[in-house]
Each structure stands twice: as C-alpha cells, then as structure tokens.
Coordinates of C-alpha atoms and ligand atoms in Angstrom, one line a residue:
X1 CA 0.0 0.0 0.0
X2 CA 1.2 3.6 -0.8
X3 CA 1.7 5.5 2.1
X4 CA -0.9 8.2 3.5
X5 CA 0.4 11.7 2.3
X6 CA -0.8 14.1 5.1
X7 CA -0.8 17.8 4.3
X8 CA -3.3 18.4 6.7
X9 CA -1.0 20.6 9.1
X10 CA 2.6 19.2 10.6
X11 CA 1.0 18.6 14.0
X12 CA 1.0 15.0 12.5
X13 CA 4.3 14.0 12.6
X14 CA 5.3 11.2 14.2
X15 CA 8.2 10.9 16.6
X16 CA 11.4 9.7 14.3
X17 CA 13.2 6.7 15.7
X18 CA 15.7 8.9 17.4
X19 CA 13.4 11.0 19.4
X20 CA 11.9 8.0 20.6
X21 CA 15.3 7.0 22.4
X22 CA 15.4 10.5 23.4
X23 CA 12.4 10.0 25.2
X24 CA 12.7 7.0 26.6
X25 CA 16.5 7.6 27.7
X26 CA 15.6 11.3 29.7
X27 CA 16.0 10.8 33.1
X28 CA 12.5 12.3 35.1
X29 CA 11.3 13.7 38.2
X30 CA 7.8 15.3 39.4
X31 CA 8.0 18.3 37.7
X32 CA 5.3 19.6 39.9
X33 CA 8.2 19.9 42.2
X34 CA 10.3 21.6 39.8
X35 CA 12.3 17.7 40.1
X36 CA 12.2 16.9 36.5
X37 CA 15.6 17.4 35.2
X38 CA 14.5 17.0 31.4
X39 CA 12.3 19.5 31.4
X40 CA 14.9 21.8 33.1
X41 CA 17.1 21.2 30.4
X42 CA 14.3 22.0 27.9
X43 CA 13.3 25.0 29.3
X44 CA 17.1 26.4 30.1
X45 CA 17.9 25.6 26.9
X46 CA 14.8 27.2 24.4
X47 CA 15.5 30.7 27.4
X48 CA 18.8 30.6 26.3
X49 CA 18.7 30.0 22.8
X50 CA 15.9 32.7 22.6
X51 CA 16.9 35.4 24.7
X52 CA 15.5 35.2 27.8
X53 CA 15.6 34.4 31.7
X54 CA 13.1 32.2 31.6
X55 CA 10.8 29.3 30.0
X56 CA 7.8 27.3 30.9
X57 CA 7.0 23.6 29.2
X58 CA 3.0 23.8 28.6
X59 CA 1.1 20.8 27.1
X60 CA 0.1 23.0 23.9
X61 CA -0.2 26.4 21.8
X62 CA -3.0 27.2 23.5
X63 CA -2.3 26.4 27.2
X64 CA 0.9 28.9 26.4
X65 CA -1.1 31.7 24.9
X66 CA -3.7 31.9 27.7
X67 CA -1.0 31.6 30.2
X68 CA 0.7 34.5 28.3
X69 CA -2.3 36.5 28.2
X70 CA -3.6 36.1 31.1
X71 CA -0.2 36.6 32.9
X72 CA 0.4 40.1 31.0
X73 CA -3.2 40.9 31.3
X74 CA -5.6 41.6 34.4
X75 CA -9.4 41.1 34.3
X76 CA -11.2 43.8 32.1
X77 CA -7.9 44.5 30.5
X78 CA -8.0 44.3 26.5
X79 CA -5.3 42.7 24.0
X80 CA -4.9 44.2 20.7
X81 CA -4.9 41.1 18.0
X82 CA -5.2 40.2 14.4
X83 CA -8.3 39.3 13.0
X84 CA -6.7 35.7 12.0
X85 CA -4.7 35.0 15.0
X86 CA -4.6 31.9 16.6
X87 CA -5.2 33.4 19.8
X88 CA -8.7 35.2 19.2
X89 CA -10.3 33.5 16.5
X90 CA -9.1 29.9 17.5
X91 CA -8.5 29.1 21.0
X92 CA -12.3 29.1 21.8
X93 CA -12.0 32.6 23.5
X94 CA -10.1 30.8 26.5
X95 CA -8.5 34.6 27.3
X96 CA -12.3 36.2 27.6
X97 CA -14.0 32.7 28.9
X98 CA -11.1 32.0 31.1
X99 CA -9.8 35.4 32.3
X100 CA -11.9 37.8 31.8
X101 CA -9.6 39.7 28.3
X102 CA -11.5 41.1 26.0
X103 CA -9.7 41.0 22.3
X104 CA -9.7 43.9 20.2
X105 CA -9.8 42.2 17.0
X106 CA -7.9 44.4 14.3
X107 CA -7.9 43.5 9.9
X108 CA -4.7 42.4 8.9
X109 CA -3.1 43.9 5.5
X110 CA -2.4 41.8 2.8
X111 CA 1.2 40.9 4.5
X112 CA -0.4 39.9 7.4
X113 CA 0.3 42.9 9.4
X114 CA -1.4 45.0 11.5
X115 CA -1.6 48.9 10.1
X116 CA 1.0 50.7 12.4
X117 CA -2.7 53.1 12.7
X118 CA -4.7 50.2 13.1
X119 CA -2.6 49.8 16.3
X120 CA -2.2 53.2 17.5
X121 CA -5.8 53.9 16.9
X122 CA -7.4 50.9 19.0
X123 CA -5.1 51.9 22.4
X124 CA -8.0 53.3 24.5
X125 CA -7.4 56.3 26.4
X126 CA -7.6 56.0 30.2
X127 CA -11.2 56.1 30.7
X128 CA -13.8 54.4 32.8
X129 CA -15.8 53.6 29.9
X130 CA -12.7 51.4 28.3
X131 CA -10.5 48.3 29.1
X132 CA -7.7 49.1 29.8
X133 CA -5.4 48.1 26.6
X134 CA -2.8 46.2 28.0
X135 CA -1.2 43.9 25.3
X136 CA -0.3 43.4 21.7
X137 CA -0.1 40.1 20.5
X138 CA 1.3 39.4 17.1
X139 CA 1.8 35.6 15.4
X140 CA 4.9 34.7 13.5
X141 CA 4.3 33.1 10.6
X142 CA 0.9 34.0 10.2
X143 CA -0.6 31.6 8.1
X144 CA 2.6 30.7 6.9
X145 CA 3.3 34.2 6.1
X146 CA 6.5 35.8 7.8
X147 CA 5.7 39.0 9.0
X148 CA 8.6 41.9 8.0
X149 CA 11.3 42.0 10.7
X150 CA 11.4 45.9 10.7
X151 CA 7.9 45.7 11.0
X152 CA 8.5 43.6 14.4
X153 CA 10.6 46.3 15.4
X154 CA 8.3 49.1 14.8
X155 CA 5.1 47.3 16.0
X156 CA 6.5 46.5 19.3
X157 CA 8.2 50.2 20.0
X158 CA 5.0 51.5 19.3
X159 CA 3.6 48.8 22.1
X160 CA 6.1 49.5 24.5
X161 CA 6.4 53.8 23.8
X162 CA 2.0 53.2 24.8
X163 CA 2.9 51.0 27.6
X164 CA 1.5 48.0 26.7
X165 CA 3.6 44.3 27.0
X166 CA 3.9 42.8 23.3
X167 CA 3.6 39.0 23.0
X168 CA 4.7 37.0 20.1
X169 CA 2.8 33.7 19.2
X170 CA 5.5 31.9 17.0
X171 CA 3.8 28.5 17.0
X172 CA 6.2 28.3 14.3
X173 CA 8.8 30.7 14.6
X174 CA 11.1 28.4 13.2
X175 CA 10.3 28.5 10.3
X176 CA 10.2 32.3 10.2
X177 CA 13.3 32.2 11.1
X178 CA 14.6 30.1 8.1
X179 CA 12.7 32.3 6.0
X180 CA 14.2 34.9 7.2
X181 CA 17.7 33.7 7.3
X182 CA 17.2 32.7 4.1
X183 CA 17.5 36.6 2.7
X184 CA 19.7 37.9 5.1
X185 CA 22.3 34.7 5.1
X186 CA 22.2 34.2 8.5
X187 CA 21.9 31.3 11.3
X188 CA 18.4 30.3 11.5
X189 CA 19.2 30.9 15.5
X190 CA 20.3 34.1 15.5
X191 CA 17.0 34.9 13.4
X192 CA 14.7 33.4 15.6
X193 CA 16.9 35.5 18.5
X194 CA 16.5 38.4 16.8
X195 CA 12.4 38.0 15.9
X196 CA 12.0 36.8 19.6
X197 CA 13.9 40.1 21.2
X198 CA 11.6 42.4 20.0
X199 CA 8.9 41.0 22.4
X200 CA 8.5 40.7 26.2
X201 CA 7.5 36.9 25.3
X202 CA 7.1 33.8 23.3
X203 CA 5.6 31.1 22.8
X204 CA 7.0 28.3 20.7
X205 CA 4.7 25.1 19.8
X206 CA 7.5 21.9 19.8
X207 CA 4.7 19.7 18.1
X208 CA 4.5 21.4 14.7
X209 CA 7.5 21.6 12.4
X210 CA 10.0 20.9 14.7
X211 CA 8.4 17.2 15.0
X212 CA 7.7 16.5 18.8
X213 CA 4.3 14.8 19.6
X214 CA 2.9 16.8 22.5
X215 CA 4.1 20.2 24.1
X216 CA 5.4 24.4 23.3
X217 CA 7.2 26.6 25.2
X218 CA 6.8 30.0 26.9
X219 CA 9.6 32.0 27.3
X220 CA 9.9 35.8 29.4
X221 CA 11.3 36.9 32.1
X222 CA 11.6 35.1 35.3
X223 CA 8.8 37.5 37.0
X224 CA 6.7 36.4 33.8
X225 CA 6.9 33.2 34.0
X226 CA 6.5 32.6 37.8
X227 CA 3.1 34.4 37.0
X228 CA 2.9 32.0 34.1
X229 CA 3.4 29.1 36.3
X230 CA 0.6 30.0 38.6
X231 CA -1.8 30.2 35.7
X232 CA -0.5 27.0 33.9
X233 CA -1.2 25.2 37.2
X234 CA -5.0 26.9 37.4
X235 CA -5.5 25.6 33.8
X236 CA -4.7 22.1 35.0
X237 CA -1.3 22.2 32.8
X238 CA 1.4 20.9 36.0
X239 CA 2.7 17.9 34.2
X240 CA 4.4 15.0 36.5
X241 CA 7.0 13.1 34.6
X242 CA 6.7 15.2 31.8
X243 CA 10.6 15.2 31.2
X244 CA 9.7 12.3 28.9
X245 CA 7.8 14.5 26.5
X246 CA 10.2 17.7 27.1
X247 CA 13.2 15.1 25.9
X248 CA 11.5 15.4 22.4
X249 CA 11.3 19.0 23.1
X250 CA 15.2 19.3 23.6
X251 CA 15.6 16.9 20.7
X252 CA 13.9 18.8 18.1
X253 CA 15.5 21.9 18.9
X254 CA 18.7 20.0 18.4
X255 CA 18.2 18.1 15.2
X256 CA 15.2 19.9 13.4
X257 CA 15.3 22.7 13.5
X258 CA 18.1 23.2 10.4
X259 CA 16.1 20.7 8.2
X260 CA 12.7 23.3 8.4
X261 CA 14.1 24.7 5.7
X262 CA 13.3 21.1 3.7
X263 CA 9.8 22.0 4.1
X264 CA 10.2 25.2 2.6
X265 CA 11.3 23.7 -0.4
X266 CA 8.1 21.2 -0.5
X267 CA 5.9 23.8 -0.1
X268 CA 7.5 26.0 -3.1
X269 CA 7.6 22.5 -5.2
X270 CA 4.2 21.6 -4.8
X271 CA 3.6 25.4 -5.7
X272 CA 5.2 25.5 -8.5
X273 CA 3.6 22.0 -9.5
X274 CA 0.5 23.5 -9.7
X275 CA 0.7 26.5 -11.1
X276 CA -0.1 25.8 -14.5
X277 CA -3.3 24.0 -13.3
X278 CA -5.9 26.6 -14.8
X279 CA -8.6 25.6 -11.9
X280 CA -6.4 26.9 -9.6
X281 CA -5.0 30.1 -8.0
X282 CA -1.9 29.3 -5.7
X283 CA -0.6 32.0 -3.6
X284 CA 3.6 31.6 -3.7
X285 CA 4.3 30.2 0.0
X286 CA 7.0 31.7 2.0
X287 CA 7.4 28.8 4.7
X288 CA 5.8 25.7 4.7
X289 CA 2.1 26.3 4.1
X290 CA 0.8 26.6 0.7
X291 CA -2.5 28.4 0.4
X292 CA -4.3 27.4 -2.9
X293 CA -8.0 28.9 -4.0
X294 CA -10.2 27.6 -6.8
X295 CA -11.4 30.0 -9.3
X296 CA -13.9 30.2 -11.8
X297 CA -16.1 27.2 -12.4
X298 CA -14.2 25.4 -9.7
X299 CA -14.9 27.0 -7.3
X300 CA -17.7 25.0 -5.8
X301 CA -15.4 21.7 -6.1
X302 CA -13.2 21.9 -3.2
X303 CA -15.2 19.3 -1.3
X304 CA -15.4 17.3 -4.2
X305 CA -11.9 17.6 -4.6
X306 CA -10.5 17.1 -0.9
X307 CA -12.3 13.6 -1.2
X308 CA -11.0 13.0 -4.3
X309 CA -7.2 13.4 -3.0
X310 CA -8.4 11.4 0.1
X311 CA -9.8 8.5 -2.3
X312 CA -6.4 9.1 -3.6
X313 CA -4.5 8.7 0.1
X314 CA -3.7 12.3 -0.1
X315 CA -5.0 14.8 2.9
X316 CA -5.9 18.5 3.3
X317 CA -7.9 20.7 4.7
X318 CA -10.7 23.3 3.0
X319 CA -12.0 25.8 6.2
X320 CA -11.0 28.9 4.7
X321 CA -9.3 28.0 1.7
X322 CA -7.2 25.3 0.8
X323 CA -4.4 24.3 2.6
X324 CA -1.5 22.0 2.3
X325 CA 1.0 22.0 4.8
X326 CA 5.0 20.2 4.5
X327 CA 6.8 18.9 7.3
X328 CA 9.0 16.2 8.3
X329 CA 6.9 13.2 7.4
X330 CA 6.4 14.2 3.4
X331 CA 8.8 13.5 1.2
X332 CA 9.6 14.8 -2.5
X333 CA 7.6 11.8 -3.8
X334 CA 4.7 12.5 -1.7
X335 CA 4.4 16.2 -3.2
X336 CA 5.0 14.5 -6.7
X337 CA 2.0 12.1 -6.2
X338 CA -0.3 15.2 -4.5
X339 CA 0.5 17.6 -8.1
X340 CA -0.7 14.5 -9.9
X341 CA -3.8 13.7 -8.0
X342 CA -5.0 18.0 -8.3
X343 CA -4.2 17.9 -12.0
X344 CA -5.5 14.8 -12.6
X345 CA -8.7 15.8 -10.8
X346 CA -9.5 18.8 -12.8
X347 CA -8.4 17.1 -16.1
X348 CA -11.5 14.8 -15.5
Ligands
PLP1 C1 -1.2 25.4 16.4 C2 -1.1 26.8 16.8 C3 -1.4 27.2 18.1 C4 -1.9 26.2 19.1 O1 -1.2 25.1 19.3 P1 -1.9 23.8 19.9 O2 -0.7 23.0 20.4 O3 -2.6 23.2 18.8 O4 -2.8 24.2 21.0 C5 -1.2 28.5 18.5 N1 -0.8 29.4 17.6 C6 -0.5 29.1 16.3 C7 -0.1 30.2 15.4 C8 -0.7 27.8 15.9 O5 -0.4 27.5 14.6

C-alpha cells in the first residue's frame, strides 16, 4: 500500500526513531516539584537560545497563549490582535472565557500585518468607559506568512512607547526564522533571537514543524513566568514526569530545526507543481504552508476535490481556503503524487 500523504498541518508527525530513544532515555522527576531534570534542560535551553531568563513547558499552543495573556493581562484588561490569529479566532475565546480579556480584533493587511494606525488607533485612552489596553499580541508566521522584521521592530516600539507588553505567538517561529535567514544569510538561531527580542514573550509550539508529539514553550522573564506558572497550574497544565515529552522538546531543537528549511522547499515545489493548473489560484508560500483557492467554475469543487485526494491517500484541509502543509513526514515523492492527483482531478 502507498503511504498516507498528510498535508493536513505538521501537527501529525510522528516521533522519528531517534526521538523515541530520546524520550525513553531522559531521566524524570515530578515536575510539579520543579524535580524533573529533562524539562529543566528544555526549558534552560529554548531561554537561552531565545533570549530570555526564563521558560515554561506547557502541554500546547493554547495552554501557552492563555497563560501568556492572562499573565500580562488583568481582568477587564483588552489585548490588541489580528483578525486571523490563533489566539482570538481559534482558541475558543479561553482569554475572555477563562480570564476575563476582552480581544480587540484588528484586519490584517495583505502581508499579514497589522496597520501601524490600526494599532495606534485601537489603544483606548484612560477612561472608565474602556478596558484598559494592555497587550499586543502578534503571530509569526501567520498563516505561513512571515511577518517583516522591521515591521516587528516598529510594531512593538510602538507597544512599549503606549505602555503595553507585546507578546509573540511563533507557533512556528522556526520557520520564520529560516525564511528569514534565508535573505539575510544568517543562522536560522540568531533569526529566531532576533524576531524573539523584539517582544517581552514567546511562545514556541515543539509539536509542529520541529516534530515533537505533545508540548510548546513559553519564554519571558523570570517574574513572567513565575506568573505564568501559577496560571499554567490553574489551567490544569502541571505535568508529572513530563521530562519524557520535554526530551523530544530538547531533541527537536537539536536536530530539526536546520532541516525546516526542507519543508520550505516542499511547499514551493508543490507550488510551482500546480501552477499551471488553470482551476487553480496558488498564492507563492513563504514557509511551509501553501495556500491554494479555486477560481472560476471550480470554485464550488473543493469538497469534491478534498475527497477525491483522500480516495487518492492524499489529505488536506478546506475551512477557509485550501491548505496543504509540508513537514517532516512528506517527502519529495509524496508532493510529486499530490501535483498528480489536483491535476488529474481537474483534467477529469
Ligand atoms: C497550532 C497553533 C497554536 C496552538 O497550538 P496547539 O498546540 O494546537 O494548542 C497557536 N498558535 C498558532 C499560530 C498555531 O499555529
């Protein structure tokens, strides 16, 4: 049987062979008791790598966005947010169910920015008929796109010159990074320094690109993340032995981080695969998720045609708009086998 291509997101990798004697070689404690020496290691190690005094382990995205939020923010406080970021329109509204933060939900433009005025002009004034606007929270890549690194810089001056706390989701900052190193010829580390330095914190999700099965990071200072830590342990996030999952963590920072840039090239092969495919609009992918529309007549046949691929043992997703995503568990043949199930498809 051919195997199952799966460009649904890279949440779905599987732990190689190597991570899995990672994980069952890390030595464990109760990290409840702060006794869990491989999560130590992980969360010295990402603070270090990134920039900061600090990091938390949290069992996903969301638990470290909420804990983020809710740790720069106090009740009837506001955080200023993109339209499409993961942490208004899909984390349930945990920061407003869960904390009492209201989002101020802002358009992005085209390059996934927030308007500089957009910004400026949502910071309430100090009023009793306002929240108080506490935080801007920005998301590297954003929908695969990588957001301009001097607009990074000017976003969060203008944050910090207002007195609000800026907080980066970079789910997959990683692979911002690489973009970014990329076209200035850098180290994909020092990149992903130089994005994260720009905010007061981070959050990092290890199970996407960077292949672990379970767990993200939240970095800040240590004052943040003792706040942090309360919060993660109100949300039920206080892991025991969770030095077995954190030594996939620490592994993928050390071994996958350099091949993101593997995906990148998927994503701008299977791009370029279908370019010519008439049906079919594909916006040029930056990182490694390719964003695809139908046009014309086709555009009522992306259900049809996301069953069609599946019939075909090929996997996507339609919410929005179509979306294939590359990581460590498709190969060059895979992306070969997905252009010649779409063309195939609309050649019928
Ligand atoms: C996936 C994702 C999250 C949430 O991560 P989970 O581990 O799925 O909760 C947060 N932000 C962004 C940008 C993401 O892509």
């Amino acid at each position: 049987m051919t195997p199952i291509v799966d460009l649904r997101s890279d949440t779905v990798t599987q732990p190689t062979a190597d991570m899995r004697i990672a994980m069952a070689a890390a030595p464990l404690g109760d990290d409840v008791f702060g006794d869990d020496p491989s999560v130590n290691t992980l969360q010295e190690k990402i603070a270090a790598l990134l920039g900061f005094e600090a990091a938390l382990f949290v069992s996903s995205g969301t638990q470290s966005n909420l804990c983020a939020i809710l740790s720069h923010c106090q009740r009837g406080d506001e955080y200023i947010v993109g339209q499409f970021a993961h942490c208004y329109r899909w984390e349930g509204g945990g920061a407003a169910v869960f904390g009492s933060v209201q989002p101020q939900p802002l358009q992005h433009q085209v390059d996934g920015t927030l308007s500089l005025e957009d910004i400026e002009a949502a910071i309430k004034p100090d009023d009793a008929h306002f929240a108080r606007t506490r935080l801007l929270a920005l998301e590297n890549t954003l929908g695969g796109k990588l957001l301009p690194f001097e607009y990074l810089q000017q976003a969060t001056q203008l944050a910090k010159s207002k007195g609000l706390a800026t907080h980066l989701d970079g789910a997959r900052l990683f692979n911002a990074a690489t973009a970014q190193a990329a076209v200035t010829g850098t180290d994909v580390r020092k990149e992903a320094r130089r994005i994260a330095g720009c905010f007061d914190s981070v959050s990092v999700c290890l199970s996407k690109g960077l292949g672990a099965p379970v767990g993200s990071v939240l970095c800040g200072s240590r004052e943040f993340i003792a706040t942090a830590h309360r919060i993660r342990k109100m949300a039920g996030g206080g892991m025991r032995q969770a030095g077995v999952l954190a030594a996939a963590g620490t592994y993928a920072l050390d071994y996958h981080v350099d091949r993101l840039a593997q995906d990148h090239i998927l994503a701008r092969r299977l791009a370029e695969g279908l370019a010519d495919v008439p049906a079919l609009q594909v916006e040029a992918p930056q990182t490694n998720i390719l964003f695809v529309d139908l046009v014309g007549s086709a555009k009522s046949r992306s259900v049809d045609l996301l069953h069609y691929l599946k019939t075909n043992g090929i996997l996507a997703t339609g919410l929005y708009r179509l979306r294939f995503v590359t990581h460590l568990d498709v190969d060059v043949a895979g992306i070969d086998r997905a252009i010649a199930a779409i063309t195939r498809f609309f050649e019928a």
